[in-house]
Amino acid sequence: MSRTRLRLDLPAGSWLGDVSRGVPSATIRVAETIALDDDARRPADDDGSEALDDDGSDVAATVLIGGADRDRVEDALRGHDRVARATTVERRGDGRTLRVVCRAPVYLPAAQAVGLPMASTVEVVDGRATVTVVGDRDRVEAFGRRLAGEGVTVGVAATGVDGPDRTLTEAQRDLVFDAVRSGYYDTPRRCTLTELAEANGIAKSTCSETLHRAEGRVMRRFVDGTGRFDSASDRVGTAAAGTAFSETAAFDERDADGPDADDLDADGDEPVRSAATEP
């Protein structure tokens, strides 16, 4: 399973973004976040008013504060209009632990909407959150698109793999494995594109395009060692500049064109090529 560490530049209005930008010397860690039901909400004021609007987006978060300006962070939290209550739970050494009743951080509903698990601790410094998500590439891309729609700029900090390599999507992996087993990549070929498509119950054009994209990803990974997706310098969603997340190349390496018509023989299959005769 792929693990991706992302940098999220939080937008104005986000309590985490606003508070951390207001006290840039502090480190804020959100260690645990749980949704609140109606019984768990408490009045924010003595007049008995609701802590926050009852729309299902309220959470209780365990917030750890580090740095020299912990008092300023607490004051900023309590004064933010998206924070209903901030209660100090523990003071120990240079750290401080608070229970914060607040709006769900912008990354949380986005991850829930696409079914993307997140590591339990999110670190925020000067408006930038570092989050680690666990899942396939398609879900990470969908997560990024949702965040970009909320005004969050997303960047890839690092990637890793738990278990099998996830250079390819599941559909690509399944088709490539079957193609190798069937002799599609043998010389001479023991299986044509038509036969491979029929064996997998898909159209020949779909089979060709899936293999073409898979081969492209594998070749890019081979050429640069890690693949463009693993580059820590890639920016993957500049919402402030009006760039849609799905239009960035860092996450989506799918080619705009399918396989060239010249690469197909009369039957629509790719011809067998020989390294000795091919230019």
PDB file of C-alpha atoms in Angstrom:
ATOM      1  CA  MET A   1       0.000   0.000   0.000  1.00  0.00           C
ATOM      2  CA  SER A   2       1.367   3.399  -0.971  1.00  0.00           C
ATOM      3  CA  ARG A   3       2.066   6.044   1.686  1.00  0.00           C
ATOM      4  CA  THR A   4       2.239   9.664   0.542  1.00  0.00           C
ATOM      5  CA  ARG A   5       3.261  12.613   2.670  1.00  0.00           C
ATOM      6  CA  LEU A   6       1.640  15.827   1.456  1.00  0.00           C
ATOM      7  CA  ARG A   7       2.158  19.500   2.221  1.00  0.00           C
ATOM      8  CA  LEU A   8      -1.085  21.462   2.501  1.00  0.00           C
ATOM      9  CA  ASP A   9      -0.991  25.252   2.493  1.00  0.00           C
ATOM     10  CA  LEU A  10      -4.183  25.905   4.448  1.00  0.00           C
ATOM     11  CA  PRO A  11      -6.494  28.712   3.266  1.00  0.00           C
ATOM     12  CA  ALA A  12      -7.612  31.776   5.190  1.00  0.00           C
ATOM     13  CA  GLY A  13     -10.561  30.964   7.435  1.00  0.00           C
ATOM     14  CA  SER A  14      -9.166  27.591   8.463  1.00  0.00           C
ATOM     15  CA  TRP A  15      -8.615  27.682  12.228  1.00  0.00           C
ATOM     16  CA  LEU A  16      -5.451  25.634  11.946  1.00  0.00           C
ATOM     17  CA  GLY A  17      -4.117  27.817   9.154  1.00  0.00           C
ATOM     18  CA  ASP A  18      -5.047  31.127  10.766  1.00  0.00           C
ATOM     19  CA  VAL A  19      -3.740  30.258  14.235  1.00  0.00           C
ATOM     20  CA  SER A  20      -0.446  28.813  13.008  1.00  0.00           C
ATOM     21  CA  ARG A  21       0.187  31.749  10.689  1.00  0.00           C
ATOM     22  CA  GLY A  22      -0.555  34.096  13.561  1.00  0.00           C
ATOM     23  CA  VAL A  23       2.098  32.354  15.689  1.00  0.00           C
ATOM     24  CA  PRO A  24       4.601  31.054  13.096  1.00  0.00           C
ATOM     25  CA  SER A  25       7.154  30.027  15.743  1.00  0.00           C
ATOM     26  CA  ALA A  26       4.783  27.415  17.175  1.00  0.00           C
ATOM     27  CA  THR A  27       4.301  23.813  16.118  1.00  0.00           C
ATOM     28  CA  ILE A  28       0.727  22.546  16.284  1.00  0.00           C
ATOM     29  CA  ARG A  29       0.031  18.827  16.088  1.00  0.00           C
ATOM     30  CA  VAL A  30      -3.473  17.430  15.733  1.00  0.00           C
ATOM     31  CA  ALA A  31      -3.084  13.981  17.280  1.00  0.00           C
ATOM     32  CA  GLU A  32      -6.682  12.752  17.212  1.00  0.00           C
ATOM     33  CA  THR A  33      -9.965  13.967  15.771  1.00  0.00           C
ATOM     34  CA  ILE A  34     -13.418  12.508  16.408  1.00  0.00           C
ATOM     35  CA  ALA A  35     -16.810  13.603  15.132  1.00  0.00           C
ATOM     36  CA  LEU A  36     -19.314  14.921  17.652  1.00  0.00           C
ATOM     37  CA  ASP A  37     -22.939  13.891  17.775  1.00  0.00           C
ATOM     38  CA  ASP A  38     -25.687  16.032  19.277  1.00  0.00           C
ATOM     39  CA  ASP A  39     -25.209  14.660  22.800  1.00  0.00           C
ATOM     40  CA  ALA A  40     -21.476  15.427  22.777  1.00  0.00           C
ATOM     41  CA  ARG A  41     -21.829  19.103  21.854  1.00  0.00           C
ATOM     42  CA  ARG A  42     -21.645  21.543  24.716  1.00  0.00           C
ATOM     43  CA  PRO A  43     -22.783  25.150  24.912  1.00  0.00           C
ATOM     44  CA  ALA A  44     -20.117  27.654  23.913  1.00  0.00           C
ATOM     45  CA  ASP A  45     -21.532  30.407  26.122  1.00  0.00           C
ATOM     46  CA  ASP A  46     -23.421  30.697  29.368  1.00  0.00           C
ATOM     47  CA  ASP A  47     -26.592  31.538  27.470  1.00  0.00           C
ATOM     48  CA  GLY A  48     -26.788  27.902  26.330  1.00  0.00           C
ATOM     49  CA  SER A  49     -26.173  28.526  22.621  1.00  0.00           C
ATOM     50  CA  GLU A  50     -24.770  25.714  20.511  1.00  0.00           C
ATOM     51  CA  ALA A  51     -20.981  25.497  20.318  1.00  0.00           C
ATOM     52  CA  LEU A  52     -21.108  25.405  16.533  1.00  0.00           C
ATOM     53  CA  ASP A  53     -23.771  25.057  13.852  1.00  0.00           C
ATOM     54  CA  ASP A  54     -25.393  21.651  13.988  1.00  0.00           C
ATOM     55  CA  ASP A  55     -24.490  20.493  10.479  1.00  0.00           C
ATOM     56  CA  GLY A  56     -22.470  17.406  11.330  1.00  0.00           C
ATOM     57  CA  SER A  57     -19.067  19.034  10.746  1.00  0.00           C
ATOM     58  CA  ASP A  58     -18.139  19.596  14.407  1.00  0.00           C
ATOM     59  CA  VAL A  59     -15.228  17.610  15.840  1.00  0.00           C
ATOM     60  CA  ALA A  60     -13.269  17.279  19.042  1.00  0.00           C
ATOM     61  CA  ALA A  61      -9.534  17.375  18.384  1.00  0.00           C
ATOM     62  CA  THR A  62      -6.569  16.606  20.601  1.00  0.00           C
ATOM     63  CA  VAL A  63      -4.132  19.429  19.867  1.00  0.00           C
ATOM     64  CA  LEU A  64      -0.502  19.401  20.998  1.00  0.00           C
ATOM     65  CA  ILE A  65       1.285  22.759  21.091  1.00  0.00           C
ATOM     66  CA  GLY A  66       5.056  23.114  21.065  1.00  0.00           C
ATOM     67  CA  GLY A  67       7.331  26.126  20.916  1.00  0.00           C
ATOM     68  CA  ALA A  68       7.934  29.263  22.929  1.00  0.00           C
ATOM     69  CA  ASP A  69       4.590  30.971  22.267  1.00  0.00           C
ATOM     70  CA  ARG A  70       2.163  28.424  23.649  1.00  0.00           C
ATOM     71  CA  ASP A  71       0.067  31.032  25.467  1.00  0.00           C
ATOM     72  CA  ARG A  72      -0.408  32.991  22.239  1.00  0.00           C
ATOM     73  CA  VAL A  73      -1.513  29.839  20.448  1.00  0.00           C
ATOM     74  CA  GLU A  74      -4.085  29.079  23.150  1.00  0.00           C
ATOM     75  CA  ASP A  75      -5.437  32.628  23.020  1.00  0.00           C
ATOM     76  CA  ALA A  76      -5.634  32.499  19.226  1.00  0.00           C
ATOM     77  CA  LEU A  77      -7.480  29.189  19.339  1.00  0.00           C
ATOM     78  CA  ARG A  78     -10.040  30.441  21.827  1.00  0.00           C
ATOM     79  CA  GLY A  79     -10.586  33.599  19.826  1.00  0.00           C
ATOM     80  CA  HIS A  80     -11.139  31.950  16.443  1.00  0.00           C
ATOM     81  CA  ASP A  81     -14.721  31.905  15.184  1.00  0.00           C
ATOM     82  CA  ARG A  82     -14.415  28.267  14.047  1.00  0.00           C
ATOM     83  CA  VAL A  83     -13.331  27.102  17.486  1.00  0.00           C
ATOM     84  CA  ALA A  84     -16.091  26.709  20.057  1.00  0.00           C
ATOM     85  CA  ARG A  85     -14.003  25.636  23.021  1.00  0.00           C
ATOM     86  CA  ALA A  86     -10.330  25.005  23.798  1.00  0.00           C
ATOM     87  CA  THR A  87      -9.642  23.312  27.125  1.00  0.00           C
ATOM     88  CA  THR A  88      -6.146  22.721  28.453  1.00  0.00           C
ATOM     89  CA  VAL A  89      -5.766  19.039  29.348  1.00  0.00           C
ATOM     90  CA  GLU A  90      -2.100  18.805  30.236  1.00  0.00           C
ATOM     91  CA  ARG A  91       0.967  21.021  30.656  1.00  0.00           C
ATOM     92  CA  ARG A  92       4.252  19.155  30.576  1.00  0.00           C
ATOM     93  CA  GLY A  93       7.715  20.531  29.818  1.00  0.00           C
ATOM     94  CA  ASP A  94       7.717  22.506  26.580  1.00  0.00           C
ATOM     95  CA  GLY A  95       4.455  21.002  25.420  1.00  0.00           C
ATOM     96  CA  ARG A  96       0.799  21.587  26.036  1.00  0.00           C
ATOM     97  CA  THR A  97      -2.217  19.416  25.226  1.00  0.00           C
ATOM     98  CA  LEU A  98      -5.664  20.860  24.527  1.00  0.00           C
ATOM     99  CA  ARG A  99      -9.070  19.445  23.720  1.00  0.00           C
ATOM    100  CA  VAL A 100     -10.516  21.638  20.992  1.00  0.00           C
ATOM    101  CA  VAL A 101     -14.153  21.598  19.861  1.00  0.00           C
ATOM    102  CA  CYS A 102     -14.119  23.062  16.399  1.00  0.00           C
ATOM    103  CA  ARG A 103     -14.960  22.802  12.747  1.00  0.00           C
ATOM    104  CA  ALA A 104     -13.427  19.757  11.091  1.00  0.00           C
ATOM    105  CA  PRO A 105     -10.061  20.682   9.541  1.00  0.00           C
ATOM    106  CA  VAL A 106     -10.418  21.041   5.773  1.00  0.00           C
ATOM    107  CA  TYR A 107      -8.393  17.891   5.051  1.00  0.00           C
ATOM    108  CA  LEU A 108     -10.615  15.631   7.153  1.00  0.00           C
ATOM    109  CA  PRO A 109     -13.911  15.714   5.171  1.00  0.00           C
ATOM    110  CA  ALA A 110     -11.918  15.536   1.924  1.00  0.00           C
ATOM    111  CA  ALA A 111     -10.206  12.316   3.055  1.00  0.00           C
ATOM    112  CA  GLN A 112     -13.483  10.847   4.305  1.00  0.00           C
ATOM    113  CA  ALA A 113     -15.246  11.676   1.030  1.00  0.00           C
ATOM    114  CA  VAL A 114     -12.785   9.658  -1.053  1.00  0.00           C
ATOM    115  CA  GLY A 115     -12.201   6.910   1.534  1.00  0.00           C
ATOM    116  CA  LEU A 116      -8.546   7.726   2.078  1.00  0.00           C
ATOM    117  CA  PRO A 117      -7.031   6.694   5.433  1.00  0.00           C
ATOM    118  CA  MET A 118      -4.800   9.249   7.136  1.00  0.00           C
ATOM    119  CA  ALA A 119      -2.021   8.903   9.681  1.00  0.00           C
ATOM    120  CA  SER A 120      -3.229   9.936  13.109  1.00  0.00           C
ATOM    121  CA  THR A 121      -0.982  12.993  13.604  1.00  0.00           C
ATOM    122  CA  VAL A 122      -1.045  16.088  11.414  1.00  0.00           C
ATOM    123  CA  GLU A 123       1.654  18.709  11.990  1.00  0.00           C
ATOM    124  CA  VAL A 124       1.053  22.384  11.184  1.00  0.00           C
ATOM    125  CA  VAL A 125       3.664  25.149  11.142  1.00  0.00           C
ATOM    126  CA  ASP A 126       3.053  28.672   9.799  1.00  0.00           C
ATOM    127  CA  GLY A 127      -0.068  27.717   7.872  1.00  0.00           C
ATOM    128  CA  ARG A 128       1.359  24.581   6.286  1.00  0.00           C
ATOM    129  CA  ALA A 129       0.101  21.155   7.325  1.00  0.00           C
ATOM    130  CA  THR A 130       2.013  17.940   6.743  1.00  0.00           C
ATOM    131  CA  VAL A 131      -0.275  14.932   6.389  1.00  0.00           C
ATOM    132  CA  THR A 132       0.390  11.304   5.524  1.00  0.00           C
ATOM    133  CA  VAL A 133      -2.250   9.389   3.570  1.00  0.00           C
ATOM    134  CA  VAL A 134      -2.363   5.679   2.788  1.00  0.00           C
ATOM    135  CA  GLY A 135      -3.992   4.471  -0.396  1.00  0.00           C
ATOM    136  CA  ASP A 136      -3.781   4.026  -4.135  1.00  0.00           C
ATOM    137  CA  ARG A 137      -2.879   6.809  -6.529  1.00  0.00           C
ATOM    138  CA  ASP A 138      -6.444   7.404  -7.756  1.00  0.00           C
ATOM    139  CA  ARG A 139      -7.692   8.122  -4.243  1.00  0.00           C
ATOM    140  CA  VAL A 140      -4.768  10.435  -3.540  1.00  0.00           C
ATOM    141  CA  GLU A 141      -5.527  12.330  -6.746  1.00  0.00           C
ATOM    142  CA  ALA A 142      -9.207  12.613  -5.800  1.00  0.00           C
ATOM    143  CA  PHE A 143      -8.200  13.831  -2.340  1.00  0.00           C
ATOM    144  CA  GLY A 144      -6.003  16.506  -3.879  1.00  0.00           C
ATOM    145  CA  ARG A 145      -8.721  17.679  -6.256  1.00  0.00           C
ATOM    146  CA  ARG A 146     -11.153  18.115  -3.388  1.00  0.00           C
ATOM    147  CA  LEU A 147      -8.599  20.088  -1.396  1.00  0.00           C
ATOM    148  CA  ALA A 148      -7.795  22.305  -4.370  1.00  0.00           C
ATOM    149  CA  GLY A 149     -11.503  23.059  -4.656  1.00  0.00           C
ATOM    150  CA  GLU A 150     -11.393  24.289  -1.059  1.00  0.00           C
ATOM    151  CA  GLY A 151      -8.515  26.666  -1.778  1.00  0.00           C
ATOM    152  CA  VAL A 152      -5.766  24.401  -0.441  1.00  0.00           C
ATOM    153  CA  THR A 153      -2.446  24.280  -2.300  1.00  0.00           C
ATOM    154  CA  VAL A 154      -1.095  20.737  -2.272  1.00  0.00           C
ATOM    155  CA  GLY A 155       2.473  19.519  -2.698  1.00  0.00           C
ATOM    156  CA  VAL A 156       4.117  16.100  -2.485  1.00  0.00           C
ATOM    157  CA  ALA A 157       6.712  15.888   0.281  1.00  0.00           C
ATOM    158  CA  ALA A 158       7.582  12.185  -0.064  1.00  0.00           C
ATOM    159  CA  THR A 159       6.191   8.836  -1.099  1.00  0.00           C
ATOM    160  CA  GLY A 160       6.812   5.284  -0.008  1.00  0.00           C
ATOM    161  CA  VAL A 161       5.364   1.837  -0.471  1.00  0.00           C
ATOM    162  CA  ASP A 162       4.068  -0.625   2.104  1.00  0.00           C
ATOM    163  CA  GLY A 163       4.117  -4.057   0.505  1.00  0.00           C
ATOM    164  CA  PRO A 164       3.968  -4.450  -3.297  1.00  0.00           C
ATOM    165  CA  ASP A 165       5.158  -1.623  -5.546  1.00  0.00           C
ATOM    166  CA  ARG A 166       2.257   0.565  -6.679  1.00  0.00           C
ATOM    167  CA  THR A 167       3.795   2.111  -9.796  1.00  0.00           C
ATOM    168  CA  LEU A 168       0.723   0.822 -11.636  1.00  0.00           C
ATOM    169  CA  THR A 169      -2.944   0.954 -10.794  1.00  0.00           C
ATOM    170  CA  GLU A 170      -4.631  -2.307  -9.836  1.00  0.00           C
ATOM    171  CA  ALA A 171      -6.285  -2.587 -13.260  1.00  0.00           C
ATOM    172  CA  GLN A 172      -2.972  -1.993 -15.018  1.00  0.00           C
ATOM    173  CA  ARG A 173      -1.135  -4.483 -12.805  1.00  0.00           C
ATOM    174  CA  ASP A 174      -3.734  -7.200 -13.417  1.00  0.00           C
ATOM    175  CA  LEU A 175      -3.650  -6.699 -17.179  1.00  0.00           C
ATOM    176  CA  VAL A 176       0.156  -6.535 -17.394  1.00  0.00           C
ATOM    177  CA  PHE A 177       0.546  -9.703 -15.308  1.00  0.00           C
ATOM    178  CA  ASP A 178      -1.934 -11.522 -17.543  1.00  0.00           C
ATOM    179  CA  ALA A 179      -0.194 -10.204 -20.660  1.00  0.00           C
ATOM    180  CA  VAL A 180       3.154 -11.561 -19.464  1.00  0.00           C
ATOM    181  CA  ARG A 181       1.642 -14.933 -18.508  1.00  0.00           C
ATOM    182  CA  SER A 182      -0.115 -15.187 -21.866  1.00  0.00           C
ATOM    183  CA  GLY A 183       3.030 -14.486 -23.875  1.00  0.00           C
ATOM    184  CA  TYR A 184       1.970 -11.091 -25.176  1.00  0.00           C
ATOM    185  CA  TYR A 185       5.465  -9.720 -24.546  1.00  0.00           C
ATOM    186  CA  ASP A 186       7.283 -12.801 -25.861  1.00  0.00           C
ATOM    187  CA  THR A 187       9.228 -12.721 -29.138  1.00  0.00           C
ATOM    188  CA  PRO A 188       7.586 -13.967 -31.205  1.00  0.00           C
ATOM    189  CA  ARG A 189       4.301 -13.187 -29.547  1.00  0.00           C
ATOM    190  CA  ARG A 190       2.186 -16.109 -28.322  1.00  0.00           C
ATOM    191  CA  CYS A 191      -0.891 -13.942 -27.685  1.00  0.00           C
ATOM    192  CA  THR A 192      -2.294 -11.097 -29.757  1.00  0.00           C
ATOM    193  CA  LEU A 193      -3.867  -7.917 -28.427  1.00  0.00           C
ATOM    194  CA  THR A 194      -7.258  -9.166 -29.617  1.00  0.00           C
ATOM    195  CA  GLU A 195      -6.873 -12.440 -27.715  1.00  0.00           C
ATOM    196  CA  LEU A 196      -5.676 -10.646 -24.583  1.00  0.00           C
ATOM    197  CA  ALA A 197      -8.649  -8.272 -24.674  1.00  0.00           C
ATOM    198  CA  GLU A 198     -11.128 -11.117 -25.147  1.00  0.00           C
ATOM    199  CA  ALA A 199      -9.571 -13.101 -22.291  1.00  0.00           C
ATOM    200  CA  ASN A 200     -10.030 -10.117 -19.965  1.00  0.00           C
ATOM    201  CA  GLY A 201     -13.524  -9.233 -21.182  1.00  0.00           C
ATOM    202  CA  ILE A 202     -12.607  -5.730 -22.375  1.00  0.00           C
ATOM    203  CA  ALA A 203     -12.581  -3.898 -25.700  1.00  0.00           C
ATOM    204  CA  LYS A 204      -9.383  -4.121 -27.724  1.00  0.00           C
ATOM    205  CA  SER A 205      -9.006  -0.327 -27.639  1.00  0.00           C
ATOM    206  CA  THR A 206      -9.314  -0.348 -23.831  1.00  0.00           C
ATOM    207  CA  CYS A 207      -6.765  -3.146 -23.586  1.00  0.00           C
ATOM    208  CA  SER A 208      -4.331  -1.282 -25.828  1.00  0.00           C
ATOM    209  CA  GLU A 209      -4.722   2.008 -23.952  1.00  0.00           C
ATOM    210  CA  THR A 210      -4.341   0.366 -20.521  1.00  0.00           C
ATOM    211  CA  LEU A 211      -1.143  -1.377 -21.587  1.00  0.00           C
ATOM    212  CA  HIS A 212       0.163   1.807 -23.222  1.00  0.00           C
ATOM    213  CA  ARG A 213      -0.300   3.808 -20.025  1.00  0.00           C
ATOM    214  CA  ALA A 214       1.172   1.037 -17.888  1.00  0.00           C
ATOM    215  CA  GLU A 215       4.218   0.775 -20.139  1.00  0.00           C
ATOM    216  CA  GLY A 216       4.635   4.549 -20.008  1.00  0.00           C
ATOM    217  CA  ARG A 217       4.646   4.577 -16.207  1.00  0.00           C
ATOM    218  CA  VAL A 218       7.088   1.680 -16.004  1.00  0.00           C
ATOM    219  CA  MET A 219       9.447   3.283 -18.513  1.00  0.00           C
ATOM    220  CA  ARG A 220       9.376   6.644 -16.747  1.00  0.00           C
ATOM    221  CA  ARG A 221      10.055   4.897 -13.452  1.00  0.00           C
ATOM    222  CA  PHE A 222      12.961   3.020 -15.041  1.00  0.00           C
ATOM    223  CA  VAL A 223      14.495   6.106 -16.667  1.00  0.00           C
ATOM    224  CA  ASP A 224      14.557   8.410 -13.665  1.00  0.00           C
ATOM    225  CA  GLY A 225      14.825   5.797 -10.922  1.00  0.00           C
ATOM    226  CA  THR A 226      11.817   6.848  -8.858  1.00  0.00           C
ATOM    227  CA  GLY A 227       9.274   8.302 -11.249  1.00  0.00           C
ATOM    228  CA  ARG A 228       7.963  11.855 -11.351  1.00  0.00           C
ATOM    229  CA  PHE A 229       5.346  11.038  -8.725  1.00  0.00           C
ATOM    230  CA  ASP A 230       8.069  10.522  -6.105  1.00  0.00           C
ATOM    231  CA  SER A 231       9.731  13.918  -6.630  1.00  0.00           C
ATOM    232  CA  ALA A 232       9.607  16.021  -3.486  1.00  0.00           C
ATOM    233  CA  SER A 233       9.724  19.206  -5.562  1.00  0.00           C
ATOM    234  CA  ASP A 234       6.540  18.522  -7.519  1.00  0.00           C
ATOM    235  CA  ARG A 235       3.661  20.883  -6.857  1.00  0.00           C
ATOM    236  CA  VAL A 236       0.316  19.194  -7.275  1.00  0.00           C
ATOM    237  CA  GLY A 237      -2.380  21.787  -7.147  1.00  0.00           C
ATOM    238  CA  THR A 238      -1.942  25.542  -7.164  1.00  0.00           C
ATOM    239  CA  ALA A 239      -5.445  26.668  -6.324  1.00  0.00           C
ATOM    240  CA  ALA A 240      -4.391  30.260  -5.738  1.00  0.00           C
ATOM    241  CA  ALA A 241      -3.214  30.473  -9.344  1.00  0.00           C
ATOM    242  CA  GLY A 242      -6.438  28.909 -10.593  1.00  0.00           C
ATOM    243  CA  THR A 243      -4.861  25.607 -11.635  1.00  0.00           C
ATOM    244  CA  ALA A 244      -7.185  22.627 -11.181  1.00  0.00           C
ATOM    245  CA  PHE A 245      -5.626  19.709  -9.346  1.00  0.00           C
ATOM    246  CA  SER A 246      -6.560  17.240 -12.054  1.00  0.00           C
ATOM    247  CA  GLU A 247      -4.641  19.269 -14.639  1.00  0.00           C
ATOM    248  CA  THR A 248      -1.265  18.935 -12.925  1.00  0.00           C
ATOM    249  CA  ALA A 249       1.238  16.433 -14.193  1.00  0.00           C
ATOM    250  CA  ALA A 250       2.743  15.566 -10.826  1.00  0.00           C
ATOM    251  CA  PHE A 251      -0.061  13.242  -9.762  1.00  0.00           C
ATOM    252  CA  ASP A 252      -1.636  12.388 -13.118  1.00  0.00           C
ATOM    253  CA  GLU A 253       0.898  10.922 -15.520  1.00  0.00           C
ATOM    254  CA  ARG A 254      -1.701   9.602 -17.924  1.00  0.00           C
ATOM    255  CA  ASP A 255      -0.946  10.463 -21.527  1.00  0.00           C
ATOM    256  CA  ALA A 256      -3.421  12.593 -23.420  1.00  0.00           C
ATOM    257  CA  ASP A 257      -3.178  10.329 -26.487  1.00  0.00           C
ATOM    258  CA  GLY A 258      -3.683   6.635 -26.818  1.00  0.00           C
ATOM    259  CA  PRO A 259      -1.309   4.383 -28.775  1.00  0.00           C
ATOM    260  CA  ASP A 260      -0.328   5.784 -32.168  1.00  0.00           C
ATOM    261  CA  ALA A 261      -2.088   4.322 -35.162  1.00  0.00           C
ATOM    262  CA  ASP A 262       1.307   3.561 -36.765  1.00  0.00           C
ATOM    263  CA  ASP A 263       2.095   1.187 -33.909  1.00  0.00           C
ATOM    264  CA  LEU A 264      -0.755  -1.153 -34.891  1.00  0.00           C
ATOM    265  CA  ASP A 265      -0.755  -3.807 -37.595  1.00  0.00           C
ATOM    266  CA  ALA A 266      -3.625  -4.505 -39.962  1.00  0.00           C
ATOM    267  CA  ASP A 267      -5.436  -6.515 -37.336  1.00  0.00           C
ATOM    268  CA  GLY A 268      -5.090  -3.698 -34.828  1.00  0.00           C
ATOM    269  CA  ASP A 269      -2.423  -5.608 -32.883  1.00  0.00           C
ATOM    270  CA  GLU A 270       1.016  -4.209 -32.176  1.00  0.00           C
ATOM    271  CA  PRO A 271       3.594  -5.856 -34.480  1.00  0.00           C
ATOM    272  CA  VAL A 272       6.342  -8.027 -33.110  1.00  0.00           C
ATOM    273  CA  ARG A 273       9.550  -5.975 -33.088  1.00  0.00           C
ATOM    274  CA  SER A 274      13.088  -7.207 -33.215  1.00  0.00           C
ATOM    275  CA  ALA A 275      15.952  -5.253 -31.694  1.00  0.00           C
ATOM    276  CA  ALA A 276      18.142  -6.382 -34.608  1.00  0.00           C
ATOM    277  CA  THR A 277      15.903  -4.961 -37.333  1.00  0.00           C
ATOM    278  CA  GLU A 278      14.030  -2.169 -35.618  1.00  0.00           C
ATOM    279  CA  PRO A 279      15.546   1.326 -36.196  1.00  0.00           C
TER     280      PRO A 279
END
